[in-house]
Amino acid sequence: MKNSILLSLILVSAFFSLKSYSQQSKVNSGDKKYDQYAYINAIKTYEKVANKGYKNEDMFKKLGNSYYFNSEFDGAAKWYGELFVMNTNVEPEYYYRYAQALKSTGDPAKANKIMDEFNAKFKNDARGQLYQDNVNYLDKIKANSGRYKIEDAGINSKYSDYGTFVYKNKIYFASARDTGNFSQRKHKWTGEYFTNIYDADIDADGNTSKVNKFKSGLNSKFHEATPVFTKDGKTVYFTRNNYVEGKKGKDANKVTLVKIYRATLENGKWENIAELPFNSNNYSTAHPALSPDENTLYFASDMPGTIGQSDLYKISINSNGSFGTPENLGKTINTEGKETFPFVTNENEIYFASDGHPGLGGLDVFVGQITPDGKIDDIQNLGGDINSSKDDFAYSIDPVSRRGYFSSNKDGGLGSDDIYKFLETKRLKCIQELYGVITDAENGTILPGSKVTLYSNQMEMKNSAVADASGRYSFPVECGKSYNVRAEKEDYTTKEVSITIEKTTGKTELPIALEKATCKVTVGDDLGKCFGIKMIYFDLDKSNIRTEAAIDLEKILAVLNDNPTMKLDIRSHTDSRATFKYNEALSDRRAKSTINWLIQNGIKANRLTGKGYGETQLVNKCADDVPCTEAEHQENRRSEFIIIAL
């Protein structure tokens, strides 16, 4: 009997060992497909094993990823869920992807719970901090919704269609619809055919005619997508697999990545197809977008220095067609997740898709403001009209008509990705036009060529312009905000005017009359007042001379050069905010910084004295703990150039 039991145990053990070996063999087969980015085939193999009860953390990770990378979030949520049942001590990416997948499947409460755990465990990940800083992000998204009229673009197929560019009454886009010959092959990542570029005629309302395959050398037997044409129509930038002149490039893992290519129009044909010089076989570059002046190319990449899975970059285009050095757009826009599909307007806005900023799930479309120094701020989700729980991306808009297109795999479409057209009926920001005419204060003569600069009420430069032949200037400004407008003209005294914009859309007129620079000064006078210089502006808590400060100091420099016996005492003052000691030290550094700038520009040191007085010489009531407006505090933050000898 004992021998019989022992034999039975041996047979059972052998059976399970063989079964386990068989399952592991299938998992190994799935791993090979996964490592080759053949996610559709990997899913089939893994699920056969998983559905028979086989459990393995690494398999669940790869199975969840295979669904996630194809934006099939139901499947991703299911298998990430199985992973978390086995073990929650996993890499941060799985927390984030699980939360994204849960949001996409309609379970925001559980998604937020996972995000809370994510932020608690991985405090250095910017996505967790963004979530924490925008804990009421759903309320913000709701507030940004209800601003669009959206329709099917009329060019979709049952395959993937995405990524639009409008040029001369035609719309160009990528599609996987070409299945018509034996040489067409499916992409193992998605299970669909490779994409090519297509076009269709469109009218002013965005209505399209018959779709045609773009007949040019741009299309190959691999992926092509996201073309962007220059305004003259002679140059196109586009995305393609690493493939040119019949040769396919691969990275160190023998994977063919994507690159940005450029082609030029020669005698009606697209010729000189070449990859851009900052491409590499070892990382991807994709989805080019041109700045309105066509001097800068924006794109997505995972090149070295990338913060997340893909970041947004920009690079200058030189006049001879060469390129500068790629520049990462920074951590205000790029996260540890994926940022991609940039689009830049002439209103200094950058639209992009991201799964790293707080959204509804998958990729959402966001917009950020490009500041004069090239940084990105004020990033906002476009709302629940454009965005969904799926992937929403490749947004483009005509800033004048407010019509445009975006791509999405949201429910209700014809294919895996579809193109939608839209009309924006209400701006995300309430924008007004601030305009006016610069004139001579004495006789009303218009002053074309005057330099006009727009500052925030904190004296941060927002925009600048030169008055046109009619003396007119114009800036887009935000409703309800306060601004300072500075007008400058040679032989005239610079003038600065403060204005608060109404809280409704429309126009605000601000004419500015300049007086001839004929002021006379004597010992004891403030030379700065002669030029309308209220203060020399510094960055917050800094003492280095800013660009706009240097512009004002040039005026002081010119007077000193014209009057070689003039001597000045330079006095810097602060408001009462911050401590007495701190204000005294900061103002003294600023006074010395102003003196050093003049010395570096040729003025002898014995003609200049100076000191910082901190908050000891306030010109109004605004002492410590006295309630004051920002304008009242600014009266105390001043620079004085007192003439002590002539």
XYZ file of C-alpha atoms in Angstrom:
646
model
C 0.000 0.000 0.000
C 2.808 2.384 0.969
C 4.580 1.709 -2.311
C 1.352 2.318 -4.184
C 0.825 5.676 -2.434
C 4.444 6.634 -3.061
C 4.139 5.754 -6.744
C 0.949 7.788 -6.982
C 2.665 10.788 -5.396
C 5.601 10.471 -7.797
C 3.220 10.329 -10.783
C 1.228 13.342 -9.536
C 4.426 15.260 -8.882
C 5.711 14.416 -12.335
C 2.391 15.462 -13.870
C 2.460 18.869 -12.203
C 6.153 19.295 -12.978
C 5.454 18.595 -16.645
C 2.444 20.894 -16.559
C 4.448 23.662 -14.867
C 7.246 23.188 -17.391
C 4.711 23.379 -20.226
C 3.205 26.627 -18.856
C 6.625 28.190 -18.316
C 7.568 27.243 -21.854
C 4.539 29.141 -23.144
C 5.403 32.130 -20.954
C 8.931 32.103 -22.402
C 7.383 32.134 -25.862
C 5.266 35.134 -24.860
C 8.349 36.882 -23.492
C 10.100 36.584 -26.845
C 7.122 38.185 -28.581
C 6.910 40.882 -25.919
C 10.619 41.703 -26.256
C 10.079 42.098 -30.005
C 7.200 44.578 -29.337
C 4.769 42.036 -30.844
C 2.216 42.913 -28.159
C -0.841 41.502 -29.911
C 0.797 38.076 -30.219
C 2.200 38.306 -26.687
C -1.307 38.919 -25.313
C -2.649 35.794 -26.999
C 0.144 33.641 -25.595
C 0.092 35.067 -22.077
C -3.690 34.894 -21.743
C -3.804 31.219 -22.703
C -1.543 30.549 -19.735
C -3.153 33.024 -17.334
C -6.667 31.802 -18.035
C -5.599 28.315 -16.903
C -4.725 29.704 -13.482
C -0.991 30.258 -13.926
C 0.151 33.253 -11.851
C 3.415 35.102 -12.296
C 4.227 38.721 -11.420
C 6.454 39.343 -14.415
C 3.854 37.868 -16.760
C 1.110 40.075 -15.281
C 3.337 43.134 -15.726
C 3.979 42.330 -19.368
C 0.381 41.348 -20.028
C -0.853 44.620 -18.510
C 1.749 46.568 -20.478
C 0.809 44.872 -23.743
C -2.744 46.114 -23.334
C -1.669 49.511 -21.976
C 0.704 50.226 -24.854
C -2.166 49.593 -27.265
C -4.526 51.830 -25.254
C -6.783 48.894 -24.403
C -7.314 49.981 -20.822
C -9.912 47.392 -19.806
C -7.378 44.627 -20.358
C -4.606 46.672 -18.743
C -6.701 47.290 -15.610
C -7.579 43.592 -15.348
C -4.021 42.303 -15.431
C -2.461 45.114 -13.407
C -5.148 44.261 -10.853
C -3.925 40.658 -10.790
C -0.381 41.962 -10.324
C -1.401 44.070 -7.321
C -3.211 41.089 -5.763
C 0.097 39.230 -5.781
C 2.369 42.119 -4.775
C 2.126 45.881 -4.242
C 5.881 46.316 -3.886
C 6.323 47.107 -7.575
C 7.970 49.851 -9.582
C 6.275 53.298 -9.639
C 5.325 52.937 -13.296
C 2.899 50.116 -12.483
C 1.131 52.206 -9.844
C 0.723 55.026 -12.326
C -0.374 52.846 -15.235
C -2.839 50.972 -13.030
C -4.356 54.293 -11.903
C -4.556 55.527 -15.500
C -6.193 52.287 -16.616
C -8.721 52.472 -13.764
C -9.658 56.041 -14.720
C -10.101 54.926 -18.300
C -12.445 52.126 -17.287
C -14.675 54.428 -15.239
C -13.365 53.857 -11.721
C -11.879 57.253 -10.660
C -12.336 56.533 -6.933
C -10.080 53.473 -7.039
C -7.718 55.296 -9.405
C -7.350 58.129 -6.884
C -6.708 55.604 -4.119
C -3.867 54.082 -6.150
C -2.546 57.593 -6.889
C -2.548 58.410 -3.168
C -0.430 55.296 -2.568
C 1.760 56.207 -5.547
C 2.430 59.695 -4.183
C 3.104 58.381 -0.677
C 5.628 55.800 -1.899
C 7.339 57.737 -4.678
C 7.562 61.340 -3.488
C 10.127 62.354 -6.103
C 7.878 61.496 -9.050
C 6.460 64.725 -10.501
C 3.240 62.991 -11.549
C 2.378 62.301 -7.940
C 3.100 65.896 -7.005
C 0.955 67.145 -9.895
C -1.859 64.911 -8.675
C -1.444 66.209 -5.118
C -1.342 69.842 -6.274
C -4.455 69.293 -8.397
C -6.427 67.017 -6.111
C -9.637 68.612 -7.421
C -8.543 68.131 -11.019
C -11.920 66.680 -12.031
C -13.602 69.943 -10.995
C -11.096 71.901 -13.101
C -11.689 69.628 -16.089
C -15.444 70.082 -15.671
C -15.011 73.858 -15.554
C -13.049 73.719 -18.833
C -15.714 71.612 -20.559
C -18.704 72.630 -22.676
C -16.680 74.771 -25.080
C -16.683 72.715 -28.281
C -18.942 71.507 -31.038
C -17.454 68.179 -32.176
C -18.206 66.016 -35.226
C -16.702 63.083 -37.085
C -14.225 64.534 -39.588
C -15.685 62.457 -42.432
C -12.376 60.829 -43.407
C -12.268 57.875 -41.022
C -12.026 54.171 -41.824
C -12.359 51.029 -39.726
C -8.591 51.195 -39.255
C -6.422 53.683 -37.395
C -6.677 57.288 -38.654
C -4.912 60.074 -36.785
C -2.619 63.122 -36.809
C -3.828 65.976 -39.034
C -2.252 68.957 -40.747
C -4.174 71.478 -42.852
C -2.428 73.181 -45.755
C -3.993 75.041 -48.695
C -7.502 73.590 -48.447
C -6.241 70.071 -47.913
C -6.077 67.952 -44.794
C -3.208 65.492 -44.444
C -3.302 62.573 -41.996
C -1.988 59.069 -41.270
C -4.066 55.955 -41.901
C -3.612 52.179 -41.681
C -6.346 51.579 -44.270
C -4.078 50.371 -47.106
C -4.622 46.590 -47.121
C -4.756 46.182 -50.860
C -1.729 44.141 -51.908
C 0.321 41.158 -50.823
C 3.279 43.276 -49.744
C 1.283 45.024 -47.057
C 2.270 43.759 -43.646
C 0.776 44.149 -40.208
C 2.599 45.896 -37.416
C 3.116 43.410 -34.597
C 2.718 46.086 -31.908
C -0.878 46.980 -32.843
C -1.960 44.181 -35.151
C -2.869 46.769 -37.811
C -1.308 47.565 -41.168
C 1.470 50.121 -41.398
C 0.296 53.720 -41.794
C 0.788 55.972 -44.808
C -0.016 59.625 -45.415
C -3.380 60.449 -47.006
C -5.077 63.701 -47.984
C -8.531 65.089 -48.742
C -9.886 68.449 -49.889
C -11.667 70.516 -47.235
C -13.862 73.613 -47.346
C -14.063 76.542 -44.936
C -16.372 74.605 -42.606
C -14.059 71.600 -42.455
C -16.165 69.398 -44.734
C -14.067 66.884 -46.642
C -14.127 65.313 -50.085
C -12.816 61.924 -51.224
C -9.751 60.610 -49.410
C -6.669 59.900 -51.511
C -3.383 58.242 -50.717
C -0.689 60.903 -50.867
C 1.149 59.999 -54.055
C 4.742 60.850 -53.339
C 8.033 59.360 -52.304
C 7.182 60.150 -48.704
C 5.204 56.938 -48.292
C 7.148 53.700 -47.856
C 6.296 50.142 -46.788
C 6.699 51.149 -43.130
C 5.040 53.806 -40.957
C 4.659 57.423 -42.103
C 2.684 59.978 -40.114
C 2.260 63.575 -38.908
C 3.497 65.688 -41.832
C 3.916 69.455 -41.404
C 4.502 71.758 -44.381
C 6.240 75.136 -44.440
C 4.104 78.113 -45.495
C 5.652 78.223 -48.970
C 4.864 74.524 -49.456
C 8.432 73.706 -50.463
C 9.504 71.766 -47.370
C 7.809 69.028 -45.383
C 8.812 67.429 -42.080
C 7.262 64.073 -41.220
C 7.587 60.978 -39.036
C 8.733 57.667 -40.486
C 10.228 54.414 -39.292
C 14.007 54.372 -39.519
C 13.968 53.645 -43.240
C 15.464 55.506 -46.200
C 16.566 54.485 -49.693
C 15.450 50.907 -49.123
C 17.491 50.435 -45.955
C 16.021 49.809 -42.505
C 17.962 50.991 -39.453
C 17.836 49.285 -36.053
C 18.913 50.080 -32.519
C 21.162 47.947 -30.295
C 18.205 45.630 -29.604
C 17.547 45.227 -33.342
C 14.356 47.311 -33.133
C 13.423 49.793 -35.862
C 12.452 53.070 -34.169
C 10.919 56.227 -35.672
C 12.638 59.379 -36.873
C 11.770 62.801 -38.242
C 12.563 63.276 -41.932
C 12.630 66.306 -44.193
C 11.906 66.522 -47.915
C 11.874 69.396 -50.406
C 9.629 70.002 -53.398
C 11.581 69.925 -56.658
C 9.731 70.283 -59.979
C 6.488 69.111 -58.425
C 8.030 66.057 -56.729
C 9.157 65.481 -53.170
C 12.894 64.896 -53.317
C 15.935 64.951 -51.020
C 14.267 62.811 -48.362
C 16.676 62.697 -45.430
C 16.537 62.191 -41.703
C 17.278 65.199 -39.518
C 20.798 65.374 -38.077
C 19.726 65.078 -34.422
C 18.078 61.683 -35.046
C 19.660 58.459 -33.842
C 19.208 54.733 -34.363
C 19.073 54.389 -30.571
C 16.137 56.647 -29.734
C 12.982 57.940 -31.397
C 12.040 61.403 -32.616
C 8.501 62.009 -33.842
C 5.551 64.329 -34.522
C 7.213 67.548 -35.722
C 5.516 70.930 -35.308
C 6.725 74.298 -36.591
C 6.592 77.587 -34.729
C 4.589 80.279 -36.584
C 7.810 81.987 -37.736
C 9.179 78.570 -38.825
C 12.441 79.210 -36.974
C 11.811 76.518 -34.363
C 10.866 72.857 -34.680
C 9.028 71.208 -31.772
C 8.934 67.414 -31.483
C 8.608 64.422 -29.145
C 11.528 62.160 -28.254
C 12.981 59.741 -25.729
C 16.551 60.868 -26.438
C 19.110 60.975 -23.585
C 18.077 63.607 -21.059
C 14.400 62.757 -21.366
C 12.530 62.984 -18.058
C 9.869 60.369 -18.828
C 8.850 57.902 -21.507
C 8.830 60.678 -24.082
C 9.361 64.423 -23.669
C 8.728 67.495 -25.762
C 11.751 69.258 -27.249
C 12.487 72.219 -29.480
C 15.363 72.982 -31.808
C 16.238 76.104 -33.787
C 16.224 75.998 -37.586
C 19.007 78.173 -38.977
C 18.645 80.334 -42.083
C 20.816 77.899 -44.080
C 18.597 74.936 -43.155
C 20.910 73.541 -40.494
C 19.806 72.947 -36.912
C 20.845 74.011 -33.436
C 20.913 71.720 -30.406
C 17.743 69.982 -29.129
C 16.425 71.626 -25.957
C 14.134 69.848 -23.505
C 11.092 72.029 -22.755
C 11.519 71.369 -19.052
C 9.763 69.937 -16.039
C 6.788 72.292 -16.097
C 5.502 70.453 -19.173
C 7.412 67.148 -19.229
C 6.719 64.442 -16.636
C 7.856 60.903 -15.940
C 5.017 59.851 -18.219
C 4.485 60.509 -21.906
C 4.259 63.946 -23.540
C 3.798 63.957 -27.296
C 2.074 65.509 -30.374
C 2.981 69.215 -29.905
C 1.195 72.012 -31.804
C 2.188 75.686 -31.493
C 0.063 78.738 -32.354
C 0.832 82.394 -33.034
C -0.755 83.174 -29.663
C 2.261 81.605 -27.906
C 0.254 78.534 -26.934
C 1.498 74.972 -27.111
C -1.057 72.172 -27.282
C 0.128 68.654 -26.501
C -0.992 65.201 -25.366
C 0.088 63.779 -22.023
C -0.664 60.925 -19.662
C 1.495 62.496 -16.940
C -0.611 65.551 -16.134
C -3.932 64.983 -14.286
C -6.554 63.891 -16.795
C -9.469 61.596 -17.502
C -7.360 58.554 -18.437
C -5.013 57.592 -21.226
C -3.650 60.578 -23.134
C -5.435 63.888 -22.592
C -4.917 67.122 -24.543
C -3.486 70.078 -22.632
C -2.467 73.630 -23.463
C 0.383 75.663 -21.993
C 1.551 79.234 -22.433
C 4.986 79.877 -23.949
C 6.618 82.744 -22.036
C 8.976 85.257 -23.711
C 11.989 83.360 -22.336
C 10.721 80.109 -23.902
C 9.442 78.446 -20.738
C 6.040 76.779 -20.464
C 3.535 77.711 -17.768
C -0.198 77.802 -16.970
C -0.842 74.264 -18.244
C -4.539 73.365 -18.404
C -6.589 70.343 -19.417
C -8.847 71.222 -22.376
C -11.856 69.645 -20.702
C -14.260 66.773 -21.201
C -15.385 67.688 -24.735
C -12.029 66.918 -26.320
C -10.761 64.544 -23.640
C -12.211 61.195 -22.623
C -11.223 58.139 -20.634
C -9.343 56.886 -23.712
C -6.432 58.366 -25.692
C -7.042 61.873 -27.050
C -4.186 63.494 -28.949
C -2.889 65.273 -32.091
C -4.855 68.496 -31.481
C -4.520 71.364 -33.956
C -6.480 74.610 -34.237
C -6.736 77.663 -36.484
C -6.466 80.561 -33.991
C -8.665 82.796 -36.171
C -11.633 80.569 -37.063
C -11.224 78.449 -33.880
C -11.783 75.351 -36.016
C -9.515 72.344 -35.836
C -9.020 68.604 -35.480
C -7.973 66.051 -32.914
C -7.574 62.273 -32.832
C -9.005 59.787 -30.341
C -9.817 56.132 -29.770
C -12.837 57.115 -27.682
C -15.940 54.923 -27.773
C -18.250 55.341 -30.752
C -15.615 55.732 -33.458
C -15.217 53.775 -36.682
C -11.700 52.472 -36.131
C -9.078 52.041 -33.462
C -8.217 55.759 -33.795
C -10.463 58.330 -35.428
C -10.184 61.964 -36.466
C -12.721 64.491 -35.197
C -13.294 68.071 -36.314
C -14.355 70.774 -33.896
C -15.432 74.364 -33.502
C -14.323 76.013 -30.273
C -17.321 78.110 -29.217
C -15.755 79.576 -26.079
C -12.113 80.302 -25.329
C -10.488 78.473 -22.451
C -9.166 81.808 -21.280
C -11.146 85.007 -21.454
C -9.000 87.016 -23.870
C -9.254 90.670 -24.784
C -7.381 92.780 -27.283
C -5.474 95.622 -25.639
C -4.710 98.225 -28.283
C -3.961 101.885 -28.763
C -2.088 104.539 -30.722
C 1.193 106.141 -29.647
C 1.211 109.900 -30.254
C 3.137 113.071 -29.527
C 1.578 114.639 -26.404
C 2.041 118.199 -27.705
C 0.597 118.031 -31.204
C -1.051 114.605 -31.488
C 1.255 113.419 -34.256
C 1.342 109.630 -34.493
C 4.651 107.997 -33.567
C 5.206 104.871 -35.706
C 8.146 102.713 -34.692
C 7.577 103.294 -30.984
C 8.520 100.308 -28.867
C 5.651 99.106 -26.678
C 6.211 96.511 -23.944
C 3.550 94.673 -21.955
C 4.312 93.718 -18.339
C 2.316 91.929 -15.692
C 1.496 93.862 -12.537
C 4.588 92.140 -11.079
C 6.660 93.657 -13.913
C 7.278 90.348 -15.679
C 7.596 91.015 -19.403
C 4.740 89.343 -21.287
C 5.020 90.703 -24.818
C 6.516 93.470 -26.919
C 5.674 95.126 -30.219
C 6.628 98.026 -32.457
C 3.885 100.502 -33.352
C 2.914 100.185 -37.026
C 2.727 102.936 -39.672
C -0.465 104.192 -38.017
C 1.188 104.311 -34.608
C -0.988 101.394 -33.488
C -0.018 98.540 -31.171
C -2.016 95.500 -30.051
C -1.626 92.697 -27.484
C -3.826 89.745 -26.501
C -4.424 90.001 -22.740
C -6.369 88.030 -20.146
C -9.652 89.344 -18.795
C -9.638 90.616 -15.235
C -5.854 90.959 -15.004
C -3.782 94.085 -14.412
C -0.925 95.089 -16.686
C 1.695 97.801 -17.125
C 2.307 99.120 -20.628
C 5.570 100.930 -21.368
C 5.981 103.077 -24.498
C 9.412 104.240 -25.707
C 10.557 106.405 -28.591
C 13.858 108.095 -29.326
C 13.861 111.759 -28.258
C 10.771 111.159 -26.098
C 10.387 110.469 -22.403
C 9.473 106.840 -21.704
C 5.989 106.476 -20.260
C 4.486 103.608 -18.315
C 0.724 103.208 -17.796
C -1.137 100.732 -15.573
C -4.463 99.246 -16.647
C -6.883 96.584 -15.424
C -8.746 94.635 -18.109
C -12.490 94.086 -17.818
C -13.675 90.570 -16.935
C -15.532 90.043 -20.215
C -14.316 89.400 -23.748
C -13.888 92.363 -26.058
C -11.386 95.141 -26.635
C -9.695 97.675 -24.374
C -8.243 100.868 -25.823
C -5.197 102.447 -24.209
C -3.756 105.361 -26.190
C -0.407 106.645 -24.917
C 0.896 110.185 -25.527
C 4.640 110.720 -25.137
C 6.290 113.987 -24.194
C 9.441 115.298 -25.780
C 12.528 114.523 -23.699
C 13.278 118.130 -22.788
C 13.374 117.926 -18.980
C 15.985 120.071 -17.210
C 17.706 118.904 -14.064
C 19.850 120.420 -11.335
C 21.716 119.214 -8.272
C 19.340 117.345 -5.962
C 16.970 116.242 -8.737
C 16.187 112.601 -9.499
C 17.496 111.907 -13.001
C 15.307 108.793 -13.127
C 12.132 110.880 -13.026
C 13.258 112.701 -16.151
C 13.005 109.410 -18.041
C 9.991 108.014 -16.238
C 12.170 105.395 -14.520
C 10.302 104.397 -11.377
C 12.583 101.535 -10.478
C 15.257 99.249 -11.852
C 13.623 95.846 -12.032
C 15.236 92.702 -10.676
C 14.047 89.106 -10.511
C 12.376 88.209 -7.222
C 14.950 88.166 -4.396
C 17.769 88.678 -6.928
C 20.212 91.515 -7.619
C 21.313 90.749 -11.188
C 20.329 93.310 -13.837
C 17.401 92.148 -15.973
C 17.087 92.940 -19.695
C 14.355 95.543 -19.234
C 16.416 97.131 -16.424
C 19.389 97.448 -18.769
C 17.162 99.310 -21.253
C 16.464 101.990 -18.620
C 20.074 102.116 -17.462
C 21.123 102.840 -21.056
C 19.271 106.167 -20.723
C 21.141 107.043 -17.526
C 24.389 105.984 -19.204
C 23.745 108.289 -22.173
C 23.198 111.328 -19.909
C 26.371 110.583 -17.935
C 28.347 110.319 -21.180
C 26.890 113.631 -22.412
C 27.645 115.320 -19.085
C 31.145 114.139 -18.029
C 31.165 116.165 -14.797
C 27.799 114.886 -13.545
C 27.869 112.680 -10.432
C 25.066 110.486 -9.145
C 24.032 108.953 -5.849
C 22.082 105.760 -6.601
C 19.524 104.780 -3.992
C 17.555 101.538 -3.932
C 14.417 101.064 -1.830
C 12.118 98.137 -1.017
C 8.614 97.803 0.353
C 8.011 96.664 3.942
C 7.350 93.010 3.157
C 10.133 90.681 4.408
C 12.321 91.535 7.395
C 14.015 94.889 7.964
C 17.478 93.308 7.844
C 16.734 91.328 4.691
C 15.319 94.357 2.857
C 18.295 96.498 3.798
C 20.792 93.910 2.530
C 18.835 93.185 -0.684
C 18.437 96.878 -1.579
C 22.129 97.501 -0.922
C 23.114 94.646 -3.247
C 20.813 96.071 -5.902
C 22.251 99.579 -5.595
C 25.788 98.175 -5.915
C 24.694 96.007 -8.875
C 23.355 99.134 -10.627
C 26.612 101.007 -9.961
C 28.709 98.077 -11.226
C 26.676 97.947 -14.449
C 27.409 101.625 -15.153
C 31.114 101.170 -14.333
C 31.313 98.127 -16.631
C 29.857 100.308 -19.372
C 32.514 103.017 -19.079
C 31.541 105.360 -16.227
C 34.332 106.128 -13.763
C 33.737 104.835 -10.250
C 34.448 108.231 -8.636
C 31.320 109.648 -10.310
C 29.016 107.181 -8.590
C 27.945 106.561 -5.017
C 25.074 104.511 -3.770
C 23.361 102.706 -0.972
C 20.390 100.503 -0.248
C 17.862 101.938 2.179
C 15.583 98.906 2.477
C 12.224 99.947 3.926
C 13.517 102.943 5.903
C 12.206 105.613 3.495
C 8.669 104.536 2.618
C 6.716 107.109 0.619
C 3.310 106.085 1.940
C 1.532 104.389 4.845
C 2.526 100.830 3.885
C 4.636 99.885 6.902
C 4.684 96.439 8.505
C 1.226 94.913 9.057
C -0.567 97.795 7.307
C -3.005 96.484 4.633
C -1.980 97.871 1.230
C -2.632 97.161 -2.413
C 0.065 95.834 -4.715
C 0.186 99.233 -6.442
C 0.802 100.955 -3.100
C 3.611 98.550 -2.235
C 5.151 99.167 -5.653
C 5.417 102.904 -4.908
C 7.969 102.003 -2.252
C 9.961 99.631 -4.465
C 11.837 102.363 -6.302
C 15.235 103.378 -7.607
C 16.518 106.951 -7.395
C 19.350 108.587 -9.336
C 20.028 111.775 -7.364
C 22.297 114.325 -9.018
C 24.991 115.387 -6.506
C 27.247 117.352 -8.892
C 27.034 118.899 -12.364
